[in-house]
CSV table of C-alpha atoms and ligand atoms in Angstrom, one decimal:
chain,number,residue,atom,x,y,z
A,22,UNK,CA,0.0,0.0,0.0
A,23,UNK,CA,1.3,3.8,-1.0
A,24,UNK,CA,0.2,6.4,1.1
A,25,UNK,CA,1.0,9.7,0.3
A,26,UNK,CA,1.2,12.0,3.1
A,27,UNK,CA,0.9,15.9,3.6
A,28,UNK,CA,1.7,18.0,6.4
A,29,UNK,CA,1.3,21.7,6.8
A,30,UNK,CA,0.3,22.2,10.8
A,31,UNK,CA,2.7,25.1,11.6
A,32,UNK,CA,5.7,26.5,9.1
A,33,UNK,CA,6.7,23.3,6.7
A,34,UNK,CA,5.2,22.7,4.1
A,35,UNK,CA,6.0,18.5,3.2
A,36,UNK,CA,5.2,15.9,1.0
A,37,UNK,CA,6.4,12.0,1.6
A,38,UNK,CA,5.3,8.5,-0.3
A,39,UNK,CA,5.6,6.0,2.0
A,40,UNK,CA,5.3,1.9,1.4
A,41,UNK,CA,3.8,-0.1,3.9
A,42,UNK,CA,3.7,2.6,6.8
A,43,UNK,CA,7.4,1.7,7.2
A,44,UNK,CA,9.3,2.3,3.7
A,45,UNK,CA,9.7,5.8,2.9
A,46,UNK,CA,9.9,6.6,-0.3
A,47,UNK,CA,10.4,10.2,-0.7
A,48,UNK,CA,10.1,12.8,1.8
A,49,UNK,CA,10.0,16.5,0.5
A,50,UNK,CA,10.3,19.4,3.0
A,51,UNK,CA,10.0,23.6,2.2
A,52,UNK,CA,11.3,25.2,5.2
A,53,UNK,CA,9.8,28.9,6.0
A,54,UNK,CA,12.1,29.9,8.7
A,55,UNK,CA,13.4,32.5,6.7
A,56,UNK,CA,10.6,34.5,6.7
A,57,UNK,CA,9.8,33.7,9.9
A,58,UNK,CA,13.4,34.6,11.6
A,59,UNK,CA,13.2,38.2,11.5
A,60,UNK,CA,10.2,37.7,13.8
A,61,UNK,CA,11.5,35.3,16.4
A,62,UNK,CA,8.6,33.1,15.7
A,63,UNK,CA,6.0,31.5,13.3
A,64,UNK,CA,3.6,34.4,12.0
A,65,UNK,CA,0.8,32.5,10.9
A,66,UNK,CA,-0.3,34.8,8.3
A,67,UNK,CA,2.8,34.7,6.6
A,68,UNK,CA,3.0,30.4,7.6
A,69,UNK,CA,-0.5,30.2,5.7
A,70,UNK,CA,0.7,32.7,2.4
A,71,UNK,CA,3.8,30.1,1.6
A,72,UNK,CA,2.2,27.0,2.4
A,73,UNK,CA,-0.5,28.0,-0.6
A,74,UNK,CA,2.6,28.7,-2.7
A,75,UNK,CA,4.8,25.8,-2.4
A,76,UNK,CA,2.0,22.8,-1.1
A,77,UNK,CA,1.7,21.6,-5.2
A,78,UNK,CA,5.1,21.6,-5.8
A,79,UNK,CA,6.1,19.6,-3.0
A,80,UNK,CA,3.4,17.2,-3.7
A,81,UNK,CA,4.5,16.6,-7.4
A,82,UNK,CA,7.9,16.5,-6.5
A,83,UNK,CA,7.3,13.6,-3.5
A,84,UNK,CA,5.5,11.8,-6.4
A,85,UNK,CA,8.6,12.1,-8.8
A,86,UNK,CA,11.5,11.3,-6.6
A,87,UNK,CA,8.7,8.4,-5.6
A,88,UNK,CA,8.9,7.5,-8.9
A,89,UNK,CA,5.4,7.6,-9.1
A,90,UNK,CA,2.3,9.3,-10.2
A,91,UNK,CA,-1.4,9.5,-8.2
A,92,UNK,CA,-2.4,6.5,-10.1
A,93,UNK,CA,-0.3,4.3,-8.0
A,94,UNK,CA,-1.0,5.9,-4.9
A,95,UNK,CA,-3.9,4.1,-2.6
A,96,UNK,CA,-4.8,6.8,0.2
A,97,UNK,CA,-3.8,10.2,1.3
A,98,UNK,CA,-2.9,10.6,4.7
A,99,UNK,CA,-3.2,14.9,6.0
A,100,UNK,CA,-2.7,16.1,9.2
A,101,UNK,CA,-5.9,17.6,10.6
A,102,UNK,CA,-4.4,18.9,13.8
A,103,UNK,CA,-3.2,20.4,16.2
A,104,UNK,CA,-1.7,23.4,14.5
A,105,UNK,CA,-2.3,26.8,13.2
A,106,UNK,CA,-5.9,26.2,11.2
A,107,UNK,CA,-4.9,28.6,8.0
A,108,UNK,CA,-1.5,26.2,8.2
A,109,UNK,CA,-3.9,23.1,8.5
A,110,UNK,CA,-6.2,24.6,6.2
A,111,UNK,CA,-4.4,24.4,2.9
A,112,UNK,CA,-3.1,20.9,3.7
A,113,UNK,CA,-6.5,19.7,4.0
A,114,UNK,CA,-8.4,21.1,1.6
A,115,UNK,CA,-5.4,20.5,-1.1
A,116,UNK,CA,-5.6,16.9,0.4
A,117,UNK,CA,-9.1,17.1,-0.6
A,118,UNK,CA,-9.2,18.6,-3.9
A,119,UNK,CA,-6.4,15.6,-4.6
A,120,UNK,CA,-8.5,12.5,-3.3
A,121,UNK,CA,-12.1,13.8,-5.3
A,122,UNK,CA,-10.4,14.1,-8.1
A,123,UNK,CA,-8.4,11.2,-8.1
A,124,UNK,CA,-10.9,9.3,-6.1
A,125,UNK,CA,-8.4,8.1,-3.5
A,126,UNK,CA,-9.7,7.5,0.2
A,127,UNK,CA,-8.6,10.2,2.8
A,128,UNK,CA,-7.4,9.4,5.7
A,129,UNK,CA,-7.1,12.2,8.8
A,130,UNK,CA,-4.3,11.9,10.8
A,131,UNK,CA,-3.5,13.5,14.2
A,132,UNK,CA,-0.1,15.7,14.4
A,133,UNK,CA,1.2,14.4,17.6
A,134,UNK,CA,0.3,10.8,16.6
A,135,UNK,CA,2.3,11.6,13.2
A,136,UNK,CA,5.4,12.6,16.3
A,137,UNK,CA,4.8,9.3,18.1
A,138,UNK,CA,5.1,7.1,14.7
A,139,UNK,CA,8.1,9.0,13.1
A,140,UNK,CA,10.5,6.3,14.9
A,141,UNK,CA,8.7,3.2,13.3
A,142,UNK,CA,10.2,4.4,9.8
A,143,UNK,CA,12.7,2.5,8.4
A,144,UNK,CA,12.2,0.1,11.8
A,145,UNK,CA,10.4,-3.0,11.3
A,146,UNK,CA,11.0,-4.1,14.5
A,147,UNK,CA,9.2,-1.2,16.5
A,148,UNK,CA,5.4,-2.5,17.2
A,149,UNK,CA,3.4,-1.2,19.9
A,150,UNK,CA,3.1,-1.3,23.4
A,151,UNK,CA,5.4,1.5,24.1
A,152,UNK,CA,6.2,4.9,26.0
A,153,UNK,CA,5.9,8.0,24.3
A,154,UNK,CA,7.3,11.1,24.7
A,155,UNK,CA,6.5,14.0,22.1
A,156,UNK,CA,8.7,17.3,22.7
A,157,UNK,CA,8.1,19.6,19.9
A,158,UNK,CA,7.9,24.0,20.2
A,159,UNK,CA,3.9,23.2,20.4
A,160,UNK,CA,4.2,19.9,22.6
A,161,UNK,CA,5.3,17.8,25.5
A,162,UNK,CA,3.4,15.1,25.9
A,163,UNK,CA,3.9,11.3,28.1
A,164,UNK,CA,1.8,9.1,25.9
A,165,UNK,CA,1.2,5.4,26.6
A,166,UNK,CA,1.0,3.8,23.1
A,167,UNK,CA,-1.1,0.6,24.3
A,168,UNK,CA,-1.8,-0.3,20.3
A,169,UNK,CA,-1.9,1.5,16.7
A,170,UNK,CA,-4.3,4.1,17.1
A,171,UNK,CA,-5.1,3.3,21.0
A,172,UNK,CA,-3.1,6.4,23.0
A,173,UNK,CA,-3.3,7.2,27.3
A,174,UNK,CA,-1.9,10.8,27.7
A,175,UNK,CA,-0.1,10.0,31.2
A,176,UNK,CA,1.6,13.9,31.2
A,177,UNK,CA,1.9,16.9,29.3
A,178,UNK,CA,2.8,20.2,30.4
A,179,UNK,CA,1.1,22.9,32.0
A,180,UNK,CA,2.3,25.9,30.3
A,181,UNK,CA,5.2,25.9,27.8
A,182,UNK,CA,6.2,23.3,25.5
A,183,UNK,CA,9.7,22.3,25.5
A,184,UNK,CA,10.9,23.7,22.5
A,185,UNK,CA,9.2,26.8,23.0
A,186,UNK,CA,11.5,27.4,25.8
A,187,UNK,CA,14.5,26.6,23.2
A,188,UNK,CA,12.8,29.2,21.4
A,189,UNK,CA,12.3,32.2,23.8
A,190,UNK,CA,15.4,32.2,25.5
A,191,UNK,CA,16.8,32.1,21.9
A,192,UNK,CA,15.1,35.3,21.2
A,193,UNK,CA,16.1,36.8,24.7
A,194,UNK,CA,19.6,36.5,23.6
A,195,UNK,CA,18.9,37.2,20.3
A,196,UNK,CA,20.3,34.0,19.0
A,197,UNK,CA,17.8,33.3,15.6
A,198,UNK,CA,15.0,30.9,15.2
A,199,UNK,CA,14.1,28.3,15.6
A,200,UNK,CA,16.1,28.3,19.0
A,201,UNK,CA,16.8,24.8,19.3
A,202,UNK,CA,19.4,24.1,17.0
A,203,UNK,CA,21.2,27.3,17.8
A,204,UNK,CA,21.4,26.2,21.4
A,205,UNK,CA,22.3,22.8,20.9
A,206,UNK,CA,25.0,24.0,19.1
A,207,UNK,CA,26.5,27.0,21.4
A,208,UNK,CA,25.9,25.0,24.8
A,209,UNK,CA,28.8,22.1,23.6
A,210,UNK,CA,31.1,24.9,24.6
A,211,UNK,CA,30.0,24.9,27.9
A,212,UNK,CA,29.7,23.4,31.6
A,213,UNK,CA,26.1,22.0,32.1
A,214,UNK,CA,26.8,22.1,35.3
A,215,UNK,CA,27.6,25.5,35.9
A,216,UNK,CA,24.2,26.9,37.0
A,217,UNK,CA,21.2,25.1,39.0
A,218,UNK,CA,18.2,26.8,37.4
A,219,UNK,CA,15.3,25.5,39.4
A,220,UNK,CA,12.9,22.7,38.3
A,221,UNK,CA,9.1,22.6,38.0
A,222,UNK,CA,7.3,19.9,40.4
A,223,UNK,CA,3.9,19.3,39.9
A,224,UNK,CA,2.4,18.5,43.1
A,225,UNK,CA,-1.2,17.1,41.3
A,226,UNK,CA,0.5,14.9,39.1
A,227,UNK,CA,3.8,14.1,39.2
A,228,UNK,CA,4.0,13.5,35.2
A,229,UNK,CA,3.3,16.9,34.2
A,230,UNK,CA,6.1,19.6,32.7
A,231,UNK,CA,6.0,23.4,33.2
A,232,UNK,CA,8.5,25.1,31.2
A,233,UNK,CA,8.1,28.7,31.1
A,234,UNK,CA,9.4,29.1,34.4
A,235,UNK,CA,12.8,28.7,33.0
A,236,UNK,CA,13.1,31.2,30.8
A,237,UNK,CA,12.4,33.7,33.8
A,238,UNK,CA,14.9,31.9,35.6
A,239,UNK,CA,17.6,32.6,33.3
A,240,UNK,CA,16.4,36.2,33.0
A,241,UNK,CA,16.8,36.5,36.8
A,242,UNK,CA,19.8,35.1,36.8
A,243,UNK,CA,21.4,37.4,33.7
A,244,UNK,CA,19.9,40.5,35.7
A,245,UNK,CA,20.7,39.5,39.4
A,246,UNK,CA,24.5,37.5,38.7
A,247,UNK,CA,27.2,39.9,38.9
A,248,UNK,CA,29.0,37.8,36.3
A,249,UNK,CA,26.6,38.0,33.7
A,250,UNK,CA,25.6,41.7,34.9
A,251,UNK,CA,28.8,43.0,34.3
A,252,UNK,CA,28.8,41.0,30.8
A,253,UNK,CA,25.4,41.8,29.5
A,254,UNK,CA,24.9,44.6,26.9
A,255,UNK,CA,21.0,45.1,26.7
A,256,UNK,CA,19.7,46.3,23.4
A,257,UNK,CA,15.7,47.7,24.1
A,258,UNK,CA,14.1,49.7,21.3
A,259,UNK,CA,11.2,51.6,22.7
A,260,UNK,CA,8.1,48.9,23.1
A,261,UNK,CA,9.8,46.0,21.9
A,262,UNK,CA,11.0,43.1,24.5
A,263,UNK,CA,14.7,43.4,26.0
A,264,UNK,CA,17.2,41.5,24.5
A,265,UNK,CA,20.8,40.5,25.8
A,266,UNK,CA,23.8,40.1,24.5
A,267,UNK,CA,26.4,38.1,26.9
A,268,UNK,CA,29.7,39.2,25.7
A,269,UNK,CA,32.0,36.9,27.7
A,270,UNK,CA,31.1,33.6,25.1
A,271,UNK,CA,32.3,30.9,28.0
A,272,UNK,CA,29.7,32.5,29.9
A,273,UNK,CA,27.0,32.3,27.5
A,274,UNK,CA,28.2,29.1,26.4
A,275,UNK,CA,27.5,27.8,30.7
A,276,UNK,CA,23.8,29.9,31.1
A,277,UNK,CA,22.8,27.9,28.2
A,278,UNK,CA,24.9,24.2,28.8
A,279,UNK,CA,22.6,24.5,32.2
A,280,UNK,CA,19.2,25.5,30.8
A,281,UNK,CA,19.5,23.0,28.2
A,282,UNK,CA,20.9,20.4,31.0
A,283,UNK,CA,17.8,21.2,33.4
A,284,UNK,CA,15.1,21.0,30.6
A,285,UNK,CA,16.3,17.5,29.4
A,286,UNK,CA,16.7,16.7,33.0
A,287,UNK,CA,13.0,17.3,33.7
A,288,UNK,CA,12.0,15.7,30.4
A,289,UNK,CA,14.4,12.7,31.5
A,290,UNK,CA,12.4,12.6,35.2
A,291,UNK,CA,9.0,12.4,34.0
A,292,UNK,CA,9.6,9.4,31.5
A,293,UNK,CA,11.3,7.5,34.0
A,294,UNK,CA,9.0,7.4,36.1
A,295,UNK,CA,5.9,6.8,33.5
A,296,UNK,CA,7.7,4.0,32.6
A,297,UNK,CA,8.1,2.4,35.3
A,298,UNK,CA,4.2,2.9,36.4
A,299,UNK,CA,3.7,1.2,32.7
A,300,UNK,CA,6.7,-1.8,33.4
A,301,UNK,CA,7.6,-1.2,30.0
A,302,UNK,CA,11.2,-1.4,28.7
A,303,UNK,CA,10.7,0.9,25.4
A,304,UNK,CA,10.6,4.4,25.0
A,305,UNK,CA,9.8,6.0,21.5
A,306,UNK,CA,11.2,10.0,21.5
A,307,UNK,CA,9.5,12.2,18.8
A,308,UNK,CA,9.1,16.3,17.9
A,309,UNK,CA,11.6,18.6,17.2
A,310,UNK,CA,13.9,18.6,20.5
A,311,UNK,CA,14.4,14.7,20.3
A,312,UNK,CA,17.3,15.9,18.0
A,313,UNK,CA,18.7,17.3,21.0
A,314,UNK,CA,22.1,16.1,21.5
A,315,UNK,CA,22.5,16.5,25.3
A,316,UNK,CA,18.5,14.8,25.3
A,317,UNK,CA,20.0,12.2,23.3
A,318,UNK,CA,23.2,11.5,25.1
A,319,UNK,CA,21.3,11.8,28.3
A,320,UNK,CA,18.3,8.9,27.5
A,321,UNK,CA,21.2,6.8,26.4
A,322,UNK,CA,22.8,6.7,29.4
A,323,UNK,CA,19.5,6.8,31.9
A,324,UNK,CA,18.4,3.5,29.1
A,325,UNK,CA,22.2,2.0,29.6
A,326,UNK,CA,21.6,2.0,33.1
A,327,UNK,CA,18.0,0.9,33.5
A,328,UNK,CA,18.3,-1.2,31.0
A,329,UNK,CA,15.6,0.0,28.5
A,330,UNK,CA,15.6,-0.1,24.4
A,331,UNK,CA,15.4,3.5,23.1
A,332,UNK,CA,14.1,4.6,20.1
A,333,UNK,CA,14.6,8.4,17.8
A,334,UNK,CA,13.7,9.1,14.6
A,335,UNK,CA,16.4,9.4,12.0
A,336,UNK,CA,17.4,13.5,12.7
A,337,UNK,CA,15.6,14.5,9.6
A,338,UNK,CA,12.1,12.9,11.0
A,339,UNK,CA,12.2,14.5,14.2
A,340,UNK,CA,10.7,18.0,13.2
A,341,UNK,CA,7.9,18.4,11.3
A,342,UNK,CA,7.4,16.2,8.1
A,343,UNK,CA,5.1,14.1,6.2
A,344,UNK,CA,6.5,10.5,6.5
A,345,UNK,CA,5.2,10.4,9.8
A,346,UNK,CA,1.7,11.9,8.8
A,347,UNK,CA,1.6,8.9,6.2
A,348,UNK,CA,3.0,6.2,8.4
A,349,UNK,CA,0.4,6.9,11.2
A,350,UNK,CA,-2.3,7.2,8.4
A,351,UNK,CA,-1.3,3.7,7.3
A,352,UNK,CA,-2.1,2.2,10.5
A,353,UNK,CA,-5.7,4.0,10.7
A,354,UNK,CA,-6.1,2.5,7.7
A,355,UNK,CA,-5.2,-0.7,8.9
A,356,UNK,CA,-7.5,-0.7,12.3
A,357,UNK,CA,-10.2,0.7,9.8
A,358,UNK,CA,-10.8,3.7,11.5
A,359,UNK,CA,-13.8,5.7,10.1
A,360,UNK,CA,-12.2,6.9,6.6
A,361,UNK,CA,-13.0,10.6,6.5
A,362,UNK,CA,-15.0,12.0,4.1
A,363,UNK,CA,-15.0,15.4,2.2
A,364,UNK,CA,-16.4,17.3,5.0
A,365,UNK,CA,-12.9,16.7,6.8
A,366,UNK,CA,-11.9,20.2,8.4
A,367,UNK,CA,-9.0,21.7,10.1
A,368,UNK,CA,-9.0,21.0,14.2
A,369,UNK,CA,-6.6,23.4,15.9
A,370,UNK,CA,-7.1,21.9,19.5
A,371,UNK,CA,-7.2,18.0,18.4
A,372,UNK,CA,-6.7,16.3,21.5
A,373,UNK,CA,-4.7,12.7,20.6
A,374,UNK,CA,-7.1,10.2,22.5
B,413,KG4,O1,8.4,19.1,15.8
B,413,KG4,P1,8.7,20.4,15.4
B,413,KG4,O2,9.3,20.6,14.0
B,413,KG4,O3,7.4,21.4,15.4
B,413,KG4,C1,6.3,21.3,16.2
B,413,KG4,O4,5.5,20.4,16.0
B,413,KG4,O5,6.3,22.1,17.1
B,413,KG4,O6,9.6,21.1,16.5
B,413,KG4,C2,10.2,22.4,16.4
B,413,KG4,C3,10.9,22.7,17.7
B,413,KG4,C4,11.4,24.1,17.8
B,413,KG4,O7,10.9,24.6,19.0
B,413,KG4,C5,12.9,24.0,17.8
B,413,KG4,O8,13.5,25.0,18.5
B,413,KG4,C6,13.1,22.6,18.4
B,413,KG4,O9,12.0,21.8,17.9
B,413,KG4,N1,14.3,22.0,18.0
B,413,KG4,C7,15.3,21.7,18.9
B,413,KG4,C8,16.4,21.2,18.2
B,413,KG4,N2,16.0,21.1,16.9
B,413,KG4,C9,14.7,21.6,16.8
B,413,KG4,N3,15.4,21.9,20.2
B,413,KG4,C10,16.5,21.5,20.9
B,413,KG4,N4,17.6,21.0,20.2
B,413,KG4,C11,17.6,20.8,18.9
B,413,KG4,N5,18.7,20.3,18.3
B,414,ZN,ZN1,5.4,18.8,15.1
């Protein structure tokens, strides 16, 4: 079975063919951070005006490097949500033009369940049950995976999503978007240790994240350290946010090392613990931060030690694209799960269970 998938929840726009839920094909990404850097975040106006521009192309040009055309394909897989609804809005509805016309069935597919199935590509191995955990910049989510299609949320967090708070304290420093890869990238200069930024608790349920008290923490420790104080130059045009440049780079390199440290420590935490209230042995890590490399380094060691099997996507699949929007498609098709019809429409809020 060829699914073709199409994603266009936030600011990529991406086309994949996949075989058997598992074999992917082609997988065709248009990045819009560039004309979403300049504003230290996704504008979804702007998110909605390129997807419209570039969502034909990158379907025709999955197809061809598929080596394929829509005759050959049996379903389309789109994401319906959670995202920005213009974003979600042109997927869809392109999804829909597609399948009347070519009288293919449609299949809707949850983003975060697209997240949670990202690691089965290229893995035959990988079956269900299994621990999830989703950290993307809209998501970070503890979901038990008892069977295709069959999801317990067991945490998710209260405020921020993890990524976000890559993101803001990027923009604080003025260090580009997205914020994640940036960060990654400038903490490997520096001590992790350096600086205890305090951690969340939930007292309600222990499984939960908060993460946008740690962006305030780092901007109370760059205003009230002497060593950052003395080091900081603060640019503030009138009515726009402060932002901080660190001119001593070990420095920076050390505030950063430790906020990254204490958000994959939190992240680490949780699923630990969900996995051992689930006795399972095998965690799946999806969404943009699960490139992470101090997330990654850290699971391996926490799974070394306790002895669990770990699983990533391949670094391409973590962020947003549409291989995992037509593997998780697949496997609604498979537990014939009401096949949408035409009337399918954009669901900004879509819970996953
Ligand atoms: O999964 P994704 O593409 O989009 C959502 O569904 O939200 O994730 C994007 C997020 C951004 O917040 C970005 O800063 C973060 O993933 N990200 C990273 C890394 N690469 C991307 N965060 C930490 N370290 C990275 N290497
Ligand atoms: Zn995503």
């Amino acid at each position: 079975m060829l699914i073709l998938g199409i994603e266009t929840s936030c600011d990529d726009t991406a086309a994949s063919v996949v075989r058997e839920g598992r074999e992917m094909l082609s997988g065709v990404i248009s990045s819009q951070d560039r004309f979403h850097r300049k504003y230290g975040g996704v504008v979804p106006e702007i998110a909605s005006r390129r997807h419209l521009e570039t969502v034909n192309l990158i379907i025709d040009e999955a197809l061809e490097c598929a080596g394929c055309s829509f005759d050959d394909i049996d379903a389309i897989a789109v994401t319906q949500g959670p995202g920005l609804v213009g974003s979600l809005l042109i997927g869809i509805m392109t999804a829909k033009a597609l399948a009347y016309v070519y009288s293919k069935p449609l299949v809707a597919v949850n983003h975060l369940e697209g997240h949670i199935f990202s690691s089965l590509i290229g893995r035959p191995e990988l079956e269900p049950p299994f621990l999830s955990l989703i950290v993307s910049g809209g998501h970070s989510d503890l979901i038990w995976v008892n069977d295709y299609c069959d999801y317990e949320v067991m945490g998710r967090t209260r405020d921020d999503a993890a990524g976000e708070a890559f993101d803001k304290v990027a923009k604080y420093f003025n260090l580009g978007y997205p914020g994640g890869p940036v960060i990654d990238r400038m903490a490997k200069e520096g001590n992790p240790e350096a600086i205890i930024f305090p951690r969340a608790k939930m007292k309600d349920n222990r499984l939960d994240f908060s993460f946008s008290g740690i962006k305030t923490a780092v901007v109370n420790y760059v205003r009230n350290t002497s060593a950052a104080g003395k080091n900081r130059g603060i640019k503030q045009k009138k009515g726009k946010p402060e932002v901080i440049e660190i001119k001593d780079k070990k420095l920076m390199a050390d505030i950063l090392a430790s906020f990254q440290n204490t958000v994959v420590g939190m992240l680490l935490d949780n699923t630990l613990a969900a996995a051992e209230i689930k006795n399972t042995k095998t965690i799946v890590i999806g969404g943009g931060v699960a490139a992470n490399s101090c997330l990654r380094r850290k699971f391996r060691e926490a799974a070394e030690k306790e002895g669990l099997k770990l699983y990533y996507p391949e670094i391409s699949l973590c962020t947003d694209n549409a291989a995992m929007i037509a593997c998780a498609g697949y496997y609604r098709i498979k537990k014939r799960k009401p096949g949408q019809c035409l009337a399918l429409t954009a669901r900004a809020n879509l819970p996953v269970t």
